[in-house]
Short mmCIF file of N, CA and C in Angstrom, two decimals:
data_model
loop_
_atom_site.label_atom_id
_atom_site.label_comp_id
_atom_site.label_asym_id
_atom_site.label_seq_id
_atom_site.Cartn_x
_atom_site.Cartn_y
_atom_site.Cartn_z
N MET A 474 -6.51 9.99 40.17
CA MET A 474 -6.07 8.66 39.90
C MET A 474 -6.25 8.20 38.52
N VAL A 475 -5.38 7.31 38.04
CA VAL A 475 -5.27 6.89 36.45
C VAL A 475 -6.25 5.67 36.50
N LEU A 476 -7.10 5.12 35.56
CA LEU A 476 -7.99 4.24 34.89
C LEU A 476 -7.70 2.96 35.17
N LYS A 477 -8.05 2.15 35.67
CA LYS A 477 -7.59 0.70 35.63
C LYS A 477 -7.61 -0.03 34.17
N LYS A 478 -6.69 -0.87 33.71
CA LYS A 478 -6.87 -1.18 32.91
C LYS A 478 -7.68 -2.19 32.24
N ASN A 479 -8.68 -3.06 32.72
CA ASN A 479 -9.76 -3.04 31.62
C ASN A 479 -10.25 -1.87 31.52
N THR A 480 -10.62 -0.65 32.24
CA THR A 480 -11.49 0.85 32.05
C THR A 480 -10.15 1.41 30.78
N ILE A 481 -8.93 0.96 30.59
CA ILE A 481 -8.76 1.56 29.67
C ILE A 481 -9.17 0.79 28.20
N GLU A 482 -9.06 -0.29 27.76
CA GLU A 482 -9.77 -1.26 27.47
C GLU A 482 -10.50 -0.79 26.62
N GLN A 483 -11.49 -1.03 27.74
CA GLN A 483 -12.84 -0.66 26.97
C GLN A 483 -13.14 1.12 26.38
N ILE A 484 -12.00 1.90 27.16
CA ILE A 484 -12.23 3.18 25.96
C ILE A 484 -11.68 2.95 24.99
N PHE A 485 -10.60 2.72 24.84
CA PHE A 485 -10.39 2.12 23.21
C PHE A 485 -10.77 1.68 22.37
N LYS A 486 -11.85 0.13 23.04
CA LYS A 486 -12.24 -0.41 22.27
C LYS A 486 -13.72 1.06 21.86
N LEU A 487 -14.49 0.95 22.65
CA LEU A 487 -15.09 2.44 22.86
C LEU A 487 -15.06 3.46 21.05
N LEU A 488 -13.87 4.15 21.63
CA LEU A 488 -13.17 4.72 20.23
C LEU A 488 -13.42 4.49 18.56
N ASP A 489 -12.53 2.80 18.73
CA ASP A 489 -11.92 1.85 18.07
C ASP A 489 -13.37 1.75 17.09
N GLN A 490 -15.04 1.27 17.99
CA GLN A 490 -15.59 0.61 17.37
C GLN A 490 -16.79 2.12 16.94
N SER A 491 -16.30 3.46 17.38
CA SER A 491 -17.15 4.51 16.70
C SER A 491 -16.24 5.49 15.76
N ILE A 492 -15.29 5.15 16.03
CA ILE A 492 -14.08 6.19 15.11
C ILE A 492 -14.10 4.88 14.04
N GLN A 493 -14.35 5.02 12.50
CA GLN A 493 -14.64 4.02 11.70
C GLN A 493 -13.04 4.84 10.70
N ASN A 494 -12.17 4.36 10.22
CA ASN A 494 -11.00 4.06 9.96
C ASN A 494 -10.39 5.60 10.53
N PRO A 495 -9.56 5.55 11.40
CA PRO A 495 -8.92 6.94 11.97
C PRO A 495 -7.48 7.33 11.57
N LYS A 496 -7.75 8.50 10.74
CA LYS A 496 -6.40 8.71 10.18
C LYS A 496 -6.36 10.04 9.95
N SER A 497 -4.97 10.43 9.29
CA SER A 497 -4.54 12.21 9.69
C SER A 497 -5.56 12.46 8.33
N GLU A 498 -6.24 13.82 8.96
CA GLU A 498 -7.03 14.74 7.70
C GLU A 498 -6.03 15.87 6.79
N LEU A 499 -4.70 15.18 6.92
CA LEU A 499 -3.67 15.98 6.34
C LEU A 499 -4.10 15.54 4.66
N VAL A 500 -3.77 16.77 3.80
CA VAL A 500 -3.74 15.83 2.30
C VAL A 500 -1.94 16.02 1.79
N TYR A 501 -1.84 15.01 1.37
CA TYR A 501 -0.23 14.99 1.06
C TYR A 501 -0.44 14.40 -0.11
N THR A 502 1.21 13.79 -0.82
CA THR A 502 1.63 13.33 -1.26
C THR A 502 2.52 12.16 -1.35
N ASN A 503 3.02 12.87 -0.99
CA ASN A 503 4.89 11.92 -0.14
C ASN A 503 5.42 12.75 1.08
N HIS A 504 6.05 11.54 1.57
CA HIS A 504 7.08 11.85 2.90
C HIS A 504 7.01 13.09 3.42
N PHE A 505 7.71 14.02 2.08
CA PHE A 505 7.92 15.46 2.45
C PHE A 505 7.04 16.08 2.44
N GLN A 506 5.78 15.95 1.91
CA GLN A 506 5.10 16.46 1.92
C GLN A 506 4.17 16.54 3.38
N LEU A 507 4.25 15.18 3.97
CA LEU A 507 3.37 15.01 4.34
C LEU A 507 4.55 16.50 5.76
N LEU A 508 5.61 15.48 6.50
CA LEU A 508 6.37 16.28 6.93
C LEU A 508 6.17 17.88 6.88
N ILE A 509 5.94 18.92 6.17
CA ILE A 509 5.62 20.02 5.57
C ILE A 509 4.73 20.43 6.25
N SER A 510 3.16 19.19 5.67
CA SER A 510 2.21 19.87 6.00
C SER A 510 1.72 20.01 8.24
N VAL A 511 2.60 18.76 8.90
CA VAL A 511 2.77 18.17 9.86
C VAL A 511 3.50 19.67 10.58
N ILE A 512 5.25 20.13 10.14
CA ILE A 512 5.21 21.73 10.65
C ILE A 512 4.40 22.22 10.57
N LEU A 513 3.63 22.40 9.99
CA LEU A 513 2.56 23.91 9.35
C LEU A 513 1.54 23.76 10.30
N SER A 514 0.93 22.45 10.83
CA SER A 514 0.09 22.60 11.61
C SER A 514 -0.35 23.09 12.99
N ALA A 515 1.20 23.29 13.40
CA ALA A 515 1.16 23.38 14.34
C ALA A 515 0.56 24.86 14.81
N GLN A 516 -0.48 24.70 16.42
CA GLN A 516 -1.11 25.29 16.40
C GLN A 516 -2.16 26.09 15.46
N THR A 517 -2.57 24.70 14.62
CA THR A 517 -3.51 25.61 13.14
C THR A 517 -4.55 24.33 13.39
N THR A 518 -5.21 24.09 12.36
CA THR A 518 -6.10 23.20 11.79
C THR A 518 -5.71 22.73 10.74
N ASP A 519 -6.19 21.12 10.84
CA ASP A 519 -5.43 20.58 9.48
C ASP A 519 -6.39 21.49 8.36
N VAL A 520 -7.56 21.63 8.59
CA VAL A 520 -8.27 21.86 7.19
C VAL A 520 -7.66 23.13 6.73
N ALA A 521 -7.25 24.16 8.18
CA ALA A 521 -6.59 25.52 7.30
C ALA A 521 -5.07 25.46 6.86
N VAL A 522 -4.45 24.13 6.99
CA VAL A 522 -3.15 23.48 6.78
C VAL A 522 -3.08 23.16 4.82
N ASN A 523 -4.74 22.41 4.90
CA ASN A 523 -5.14 21.58 3.74
C ASN A 523 -4.82 23.04 2.66
N LYS A 524 -5.60 23.70 3.09
CA LYS A 524 -6.31 25.18 1.97
C LYS A 524 -5.13 25.80 1.64
N ALA A 525 -4.01 25.90 2.55
CA ALA A 525 -2.62 26.37 1.78
C ALA A 525 -2.05 25.90 1.34
N THR A 526 -1.85 24.71 1.25
CA THR A 526 -0.95 23.56 0.98
C THR A 526 -1.88 22.97 -0.52
N LYS A 527 -3.03 22.84 -0.68
CA LYS A 527 -3.80 22.85 -2.20
C LYS A 527 -2.42 23.11 -3.24
N SER A 528 -3.07 24.64 -3.23
CA SER A 528 -1.60 24.65 -4.63
C SER A 528 -0.35 24.88 -4.30
N LEU A 529 0.03 24.99 -2.97
CA LEU A 529 1.36 24.45 -3.15
C LEU A 529 1.86 23.17 -3.37
N PHE A 530 1.38 22.15 -3.24
CA PHE A 530 2.13 21.29 -2.76
C PHE A 530 1.50 20.79 -4.53
N LYS A 531 1.12 21.53 -5.57
CA LYS A 531 0.78 21.12 -6.84
C LYS A 531 2.05 21.01 -8.17
N LYS A 532 3.09 22.62 -7.14
CA LYS A 532 4.66 23.16 -7.94
C LYS A 532 5.54 21.85 -6.34
N ILE A 533 5.81 21.64 -5.31
CA ILE A 533 6.34 21.70 -4.96
C ILE A 533 5.75 20.05 -3.95
N SER A 534 7.22 18.82 -4.05
CA SER A 534 6.71 17.52 -3.96
C SER A 534 8.47 17.13 -3.37
N THR A 535 9.29 18.01 -3.35
CA THR A 535 10.90 17.58 -3.11
C THR A 535 11.38 19.08 -2.26
N PRO A 536 12.71 18.46 -1.01
CA PRO A 536 12.92 20.07 -0.52
C PRO A 536 13.70 20.92 -1.82
N GLU A 537 14.34 20.05 -3.04
CA GLU A 537 14.84 20.97 -3.54
C GLU A 537 13.68 22.13 -4.26
N SER A 538 12.73 21.18 -4.53
CA SER A 538 11.70 22.45 -5.24
C SER A 538 11.37 23.07 -4.31
N LEU A 539 11.11 23.18 -2.89
CA LEU A 539 10.48 24.16 -2.57
C LEU A 539 11.40 24.99 -1.85
N LEU A 540 12.87 24.91 -1.89
CA LEU A 540 13.92 26.07 -1.73
C LEU A 540 14.02 26.37 -3.50
N LYS A 541 13.59 26.52 -4.81
CA LYS A 541 13.59 27.00 -5.05
C LYS A 541 12.22 28.39 -5.43
N LEU A 542 11.26 27.34 -4.94
CA LEU A 542 10.27 28.47 -4.56
C LEU A 542 10.73 29.77 -3.82
N GLY A 543 11.57 29.52 -3.05
CA GLY A 543 11.80 31.12 -2.09
C GLY A 543 11.30 31.11 -0.91
N GLU A 544 11.61 31.75 0.16
CA GLU A 544 11.09 31.96 1.26
C GLU A 544 9.97 33.11 1.32
N GLU A 545 10.15 33.54 0.55
CA GLU A 545 9.32 34.71 0.29
C GLU A 545 8.25 34.48 -0.12
N LYS A 546 8.28 33.57 -1.81
CA LYS A 546 7.18 33.07 -1.92
C LYS A 546 6.16 32.27 -1.33
N LEU A 547 7.54 31.25 -0.30
CA LEU A 547 6.78 30.27 0.47
C LEU A 547 5.57 31.24 1.87
N LYS A 548 5.54 31.86 2.02
CA LYS A 548 5.05 32.83 3.17
C LYS A 548 3.79 33.63 2.55
N SER A 549 3.98 34.30 0.75
CA SER A 549 2.66 34.19 0.85
C SER A 549 1.90 33.20 0.41
N LYS A 550 1.99 32.10 0.21
CA LYS A 550 1.49 30.81 -0.06
C LYS A 550 0.80 30.28 1.88
N ILE A 551 1.49 30.04 2.37
CA ILE A 551 0.85 29.99 3.50
C ILE A 551 0.64 31.35 4.62
N LYS A 552 0.62 32.52 4.08
CA LYS A 552 0.39 33.68 5.02
C LYS A 552 -0.92 33.38 5.80
N SER A 553 -1.97 32.38 5.14
CA SER A 553 -3.46 32.55 5.86
C SER A 553 -2.86 31.09 7.14
N ILE A 554 -1.84 30.84 7.35
CA ILE A 554 -1.59 30.36 8.97
C ILE A 554 -0.97 30.70 9.76
N GLY A 555 -1.26 30.97 10.79
CA GLY A 555 -0.57 31.76 12.34
C GLY A 555 0.82 30.59 11.95
N LEU A 556 1.62 32.15 12.95
CA LEU A 556 3.08 31.75 12.47
C LEU A 556 3.72 31.09 11.32
N TYR A 557 2.95 32.09 10.10
CA TYR A 557 3.34 31.62 9.02
C TYR A 557 5.17 32.28 8.98
N ASN A 558 5.27 33.54 9.31
CA ASN A 558 7.25 33.34 9.04
C ASN A 558 7.98 32.59 9.84
N ASN A 559 7.79 32.24 11.06
CA ASN A 559 8.27 31.85 11.52
C ASN A 559 8.51 30.30 10.92
N LYS A 560 7.43 29.67 10.80
CA LYS A 560 7.04 27.94 9.96
C LYS A 560 7.57 28.34 8.65
N ALA A 561 7.86 29.18 8.11
CA ALA A 561 8.41 29.60 6.61
C ALA A 561 10.08 29.76 6.51
N LYS A 562 10.86 30.32 7.99
CA LYS A 562 11.91 30.23 7.97
C LYS A 562 12.25 28.36 8.02
N ASN A 563 11.74 28.00 9.18
CA ASN A 563 12.00 26.95 9.15
C ASN A 563 12.05 25.76 8.14
N ILE A 564 10.87 25.86 7.38
CA ILE A 564 10.73 25.41 6.57
C ILE A 564 11.77 25.58 5.48
N ILE A 565 12.48 26.61 5.66
CA ILE A 565 13.34 26.46 4.20
C ILE A 565 14.53 26.09 5.13
N LYS A 566 15.34 26.10 6.34
CA LYS A 566 16.27 25.50 6.90
C LYS A 566 16.04 23.87 7.27
N CYS A 567 15.09 23.70 7.37
CA CYS A 567 14.78 22.14 6.96
C CYS A 567 14.79 21.94 6.10
N CYS A 568 14.43 22.34 4.79
CA CYS A 568 14.54 21.76 3.66
C CYS A 568 16.19 21.39 2.59
N THR A 569 17.12 22.68 3.22
CA THR A 569 18.25 22.75 2.88
C THR A 569 19.14 21.07 4.41
N ARG A 570 18.69 21.02 5.30
CA ARG A 570 19.30 19.86 5.75
C ARG A 570 19.06 18.88 5.45
N LEU A 571 17.58 18.39 4.73
CA LEU A 571 17.49 17.23 4.04
C LEU A 571 18.26 17.38 3.15
N ILE A 572 18.21 18.21 2.75
CA ILE A 572 19.22 17.74 1.37
C ILE A 572 20.89 17.35 1.43
N GLU A 573 21.38 17.96 2.87
CA GLU A 573 22.90 18.20 3.08
C GLU A 573 22.47 17.20 3.57
N LYS A 574 21.83 16.42 4.82
CA LYS A 574 22.39 15.76 5.71
C LYS A 574 21.45 14.26 5.06
N PHE A 575 20.13 14.01 4.73
CA PHE A 575 19.75 13.39 4.46
C PHE A 575 19.72 12.87 2.71
N ASN A 576 20.54 13.42 2.37
CA ASN A 576 19.90 12.85 1.10
C ASN A 576 18.30 13.51 -0.02
N SER A 577 17.85 14.38 0.61
CA SER A 577 16.06 14.93 0.19
C SER A 577 15.92 13.55 1.06
N THR A 578 15.81 13.03 2.19
CA THR A 578 14.99 11.64 1.98
C THR A 578 14.32 12.79 3.91
N VAL A 579 13.15 11.89 4.10
CA VAL A 579 12.20 12.57 5.32
C VAL A 579 13.28 11.13 6.13
N PRO A 580 14.25 11.76 7.19
CA PRO A 580 14.42 10.31 8.11
C PRO A 580 13.36 9.51 8.53
N ALA A 581 13.71 8.17 8.60
CA ALA A 581 12.94 7.75 9.86
C ALA A 581 12.80 7.07 10.96
N ASN A 582 13.60 7.90 11.85
CA ASN A 582 13.95 7.45 13.17
C ASN A 582 13.78 8.91 13.88
N ARG A 583 13.43 8.86 14.95
CA ARG A 583 13.15 10.51 15.80
C ARG A 583 14.10 11.01 16.21
N LYS A 584 15.59 10.88 16.14
CA LYS A 584 16.73 11.59 17.00
C LYS A 584 17.06 12.12 15.53
N ASP A 585 16.80 11.80 14.34
CA ASP A 585 17.26 12.28 12.63
C ASP A 585 15.98 13.59 12.60
N LEU A 586 14.76 12.76 13.08
CA LEU A 586 13.48 13.84 12.42
C LEU A 586 14.08 15.47 13.81
N GLU A 587 13.92 15.13 14.41
CA GLU A 587 14.07 16.36 15.39
C GLU A 587 15.03 17.02 15.71
N SER A 588 16.30 16.39 14.14
CA SER A 588 17.53 17.46 14.13
C SER A 588 17.00 18.40 13.09
N LEU A 589 15.81 18.20 12.45
CA LEU A 589 15.28 19.34 11.43
C LEU A 589 14.86 19.76 12.45
N PRO A 590 15.16 21.65 11.70
CA PRO A 590 14.38 22.79 11.95
C PRO A 590 12.93 23.09 12.30
N GLY A 591 12.48 23.16 13.39
CA GLY A 591 10.81 23.23 13.14
C GLY A 591 10.50 21.65 13.41
N VAL A 592 11.04 21.00 13.64
CA VAL A 592 10.41 19.65 14.00
C VAL A 592 10.61 19.14 15.27
N GLY A 593 9.42 19.28 16.11
CA GLY A 593 9.87 18.63 17.91
C GLY A 593 9.51 17.51 17.72
N SER A 594 8.89 17.33 19.29
CA SER A 594 8.60 15.31 19.40
C SER A 594 7.50 15.36 18.99
N LYS A 595 6.18 16.36 18.89
CA LYS A 595 4.78 15.83 18.03
C LYS A 595 4.76 15.60 16.93
N THR A 596 5.47 16.73 16.13
CA THR A 596 5.78 16.80 14.40
C THR A 596 6.52 15.00 14.15
N ALA A 597 7.54 15.30 15.07
CA ALA A 597 8.66 13.77 14.51
C ALA A 597 7.34 12.49 14.84
N GLY A 598 6.50 12.69 16.13
CA GLY A 598 5.96 11.65 16.23
C GLY A 598 4.46 11.08 14.89
N VAL A 599 4.25 12.33 14.47
CA VAL A 599 3.31 12.55 13.71
C VAL A 599 3.56 11.71 12.57
N VAL A 600 4.63 12.16 12.13
CA VAL A 600 5.76 11.72 10.41
C VAL A 600 5.89 10.44 10.78
N LEU A 601 6.62 9.73 11.77
CA LEU A 601 7.21 8.54 11.95
C LEU A 601 5.89 7.18 12.35
N ASN A 602 4.69 7.97 12.91
CA ASN A 602 3.13 7.27 13.11
C ASN A 602 3.05 6.88 11.37
N ILE A 603 2.88 8.25 10.96
CA ILE A 603 1.53 8.43 9.34
C ILE A 603 2.68 7.78 8.03
N ALA A 604 3.96 8.33 8.18
CA ALA A 604 4.42 8.08 6.79
C ALA A 604 5.15 6.19 7.27
N PHE A 605 5.87 6.72 8.60
CA PHE A 605 6.34 4.78 8.64
C PHE A 605 5.72 3.83 9.28
N ASN A 606 4.21 3.81 9.79
CA ASN A 606 3.87 3.14 10.52
C ASN A 606 4.40 2.30 12.20
N LYS A 607 4.74 3.12 12.56
CA LYS A 607 5.93 3.49 13.66
C LYS A 607 4.85 3.46 15.31
N VAL A 608 4.92 3.15 16.20
CA VAL A 608 3.88 2.63 17.26
C VAL A 608 5.00 3.93 18.35
N THR A 609 3.67 5.33 17.73
CA THR A 609 3.97 6.55 18.44
C THR A 609 3.05 7.13 18.68
N ILE A 610 2.68 8.05 20.20
CA ILE A 610 1.41 7.99 20.37
C ILE A 610 1.72 10.10 20.60
N PRO A 611 2.05 10.35 19.50
CA PRO A 611 2.19 12.12 19.46
C PRO A 611 1.19 12.66 20.28
N VAL A 612 1.93 13.67 20.91
CA VAL A 612 0.63 14.51 22.01
C VAL A 612 0.67 15.97 21.74
N ASP A 613 -0.40 16.52 20.75
CA ASP A 613 -0.50 17.67 21.17
C ASP A 613 -1.29 18.19 22.15
N THR A 614 -2.24 19.40 22.12
CA THR A 614 -2.73 20.09 22.69
C THR A 614 -4.13 18.79 23.59
N HIS A 615 -4.91 18.66 22.40
CA HIS A 615 -5.47 17.98 22.14
C HIS A 615 -5.35 16.89 22.70
N VAL A 616 -4.83 15.85 22.60
CA VAL A 616 -4.32 14.85 23.05
C VAL A 616 -3.99 14.81 24.44
N PHE A 617 -3.23 15.69 24.94
CA PHE A 617 -2.93 16.32 26.36
C PHE A 617 -4.22 16.46 27.04
N ARG A 618 -4.81 17.03 26.82
CA ARG A 618 -6.14 17.18 27.66
C ARG A 618 -6.91 16.51 27.37
N ILE A 619 -7.65 16.22 26.43
CA ILE A 619 -8.24 14.50 26.68
C ILE A 619 -7.82 13.37 27.64
N SER A 620 -6.69 13.04 27.33
CA SER A 620 -5.49 12.48 28.10
C SER A 620 -6.14 12.54 29.72
N ASN A 621 -5.60 13.72 29.78
CA ASN A 621 -5.30 13.94 31.48
C ASN A 621 -7.08 14.95 31.98
N ARG A 622 -8.38 14.73 31.37
CA ARG A 622 -9.55 15.32 31.64
C ARG A 622 -9.55 14.06 32.31
N ILE A 623 -9.46 12.56 31.39
CA ILE A 623 -10.62 11.15 31.32
C ILE A 623 -9.72 10.61 32.23
N GLY A 624 -8.78 10.91 32.59
CA GLY A 624 -7.86 10.15 33.05
C GLY A 624 -6.35 9.07 33.06
N LEU A 625 -6.74 9.05 31.62
CA LEU A 625 -5.18 8.24 31.44
C LEU A 625 -4.71 8.27 31.27
N ALA A 626 -4.00 9.57 31.88
CA ALA A 626 -2.82 10.28 32.47
C ALA A 626 -2.98 11.08 33.15
N LYS A 627 -2.50 11.44 33.88
CA LYS A 627 -2.14 12.22 35.22
C LYS A 627 -0.51 13.08 35.32
N THR A 628 -0.44 13.34 33.92
CA THR A 628 0.86 14.71 33.87
C THR A 628 0.87 16.20 33.06
N LYS A 629 2.09 16.50 33.78
CA LYS A 629 1.90 18.27 33.58
C LYS A 629 2.58 18.63 32.03
N THR A 630 3.47 17.62 31.22
CA THR A 630 3.77 18.09 29.73
C THR A 630 3.63 16.46 28.82
N PRO A 631 3.57 17.35 27.72
CA PRO A 631 2.85 16.23 26.99
C PRO A 631 3.73 15.42 26.63
N GLU A 632 4.87 15.18 26.19
CA GLU A 632 5.96 14.48 26.76
C GLU A 632 5.77 13.47 27.81
N GLN A 633 5.46 13.31 28.63
CA GLN A 633 4.95 12.37 30.13
C GLN A 633 3.79 12.11 29.55
N THR A 634 2.99 12.71 29.47
CA THR A 634 1.87 11.98 28.62
C THR A 634 2.21 10.80 27.30
N GLU A 635 2.92 11.40 26.63
CA GLU A 635 2.79 10.72 25.43
C GLU A 635 3.53 8.69 26.36
N ALA A 636 4.51 9.25 27.53
CA ALA A 636 5.27 8.41 28.18
C ALA A 636 4.52 7.13 28.61
N ALA A 637 3.49 7.99 29.44
CA ALA A 637 2.21 7.53 29.91
C ALA A 637 1.36 6.55 28.96
N LEU A 638 0.68 7.32 28.22
CA LEU A 638 0.19 6.63 27.33
C LEU A 638 0.84 5.47 26.40
N LEU A 639 2.29 5.32 26.49
CA LEU A 639 2.67 4.23 25.23
C LEU A 639 2.82 2.91 26.86
N LYS A 640 2.73 3.14 27.65
CA LYS A 640 2.41 2.56 29.08
C LYS A 640 1.52 1.69 29.19
N ILE A 641 0.16 3.32 28.77
CA ILE A 641 -1.11 2.21 29.47
C ILE A 641 -1.69 1.70 28.59
N VAL A 642 -1.88 2.12 26.95
CA VAL A 642 -2.70 2.29 25.72
C VAL A 642 -2.42 0.39 25.05
N PRO A 643 -3.50 -0.55 25.49
CA PRO A 643 -3.04 -1.82 24.82
C PRO A 643 -2.45 -1.54 23.55
N ASP A 644 -1.75 -2.88 23.11
CA ASP A 644 -0.99 -2.75 22.07
C ASP A 644 -2.21 -2.97 21.00
N TRP A 645 -2.95 -3.66 20.92
CA TRP A 645 -3.87 -3.60 19.34
C TRP A 645 -4.01 -1.98 18.69
N VAL A 646 -4.32 -1.59 19.91
CA VAL A 646 -5.08 0.15 19.41
C VAL A 646 -3.54 1.21 19.53
N LYS A 647 -2.25 0.91 19.50
CA LYS A 647 -1.45 2.01 19.79
C LYS A 647 -1.27 2.74 18.83
N ILE A 648 -0.94 2.50 17.79
CA ILE A 648 -0.51 2.73 16.03
C ILE A 648 -1.85 3.63 15.99
N ARG A 649 -2.36 3.24 16.44
CA ARG A 649 -4.20 4.12 16.03
C ARG A 649 -4.10 5.19 17.05
N ALA A 650 -4.32 4.93 18.40
CA ALA A 650 -4.32 5.49 19.09
C ALA A 650 -4.43 7.07 19.16
N HIS A 651 -3.46 7.85 18.58
CA HIS A 651 -3.19 8.89 18.58
C HIS A 651 -4.23 9.75 17.41
N HIS A 652 -4.63 9.05 16.85
CA HIS A 652 -5.94 9.89 16.16
C HIS A 652 -7.25 9.79 16.72
N LEU A 653 -7.26 8.20 16.93
CA LEU A 653 -8.48 7.61 18.08
C LEU A 653 -9.08 9.22 18.82
N LEU A 654 -8.21 9.55 19.59
CA LEU A 654 -7.59 10.44 20.82
C LEU A 654 -8.16 11.75 20.36
N ILE A 655 -7.62 12.48 19.15
CA ILE A 655 -8.33 14.04 18.46
C ILE A 655 -9.28 14.05 17.89
N LEU A 656 -9.57 12.62 17.17
CA LEU A 656 -10.51 12.36 16.65
C LEU A 656 -11.97 12.71 17.48
N HIS A 657 -11.64 11.75 18.23
CA HIS A 657 -12.67 11.83 19.85
C HIS A 657 -13.25 13.66 19.91
#
């Protein structure tokens, strides 16, 4: 049974009061670095991503600079992160597509973002929310579990959970609901 509207409102009021200035813990300086960080964050922690990208982002701030680094050097920079071989391959392909199709600019819509290698629904949602201030509620494992555990949703997939949350989360908190649920 999904919770009543006033209970949902109360949950988000309490989360909003207890978690001051909810935001991503990823460290980046531009939309491209954010995209790369979010791709790297799949199945690992933001802390681990930040450790791996600290030296990488001193040299890399554009798709061109990352391509110039090359796949093997990228792998050596991110080898502390799980699935680094696949992530490096996808990031190189992503950079190529950003250059060829999007003039080296991170797209500001879900369809174009999801056309990039290594970018799925969650990654696109996080980038849209953080970089472009769009109302999305990206659902990773944590948001999926907590939403179902406390009764915000009763769903079987992250996509179903996102759709359910977008319907029930109060408008005043939607832009930061993802962060509130993760940080909770």
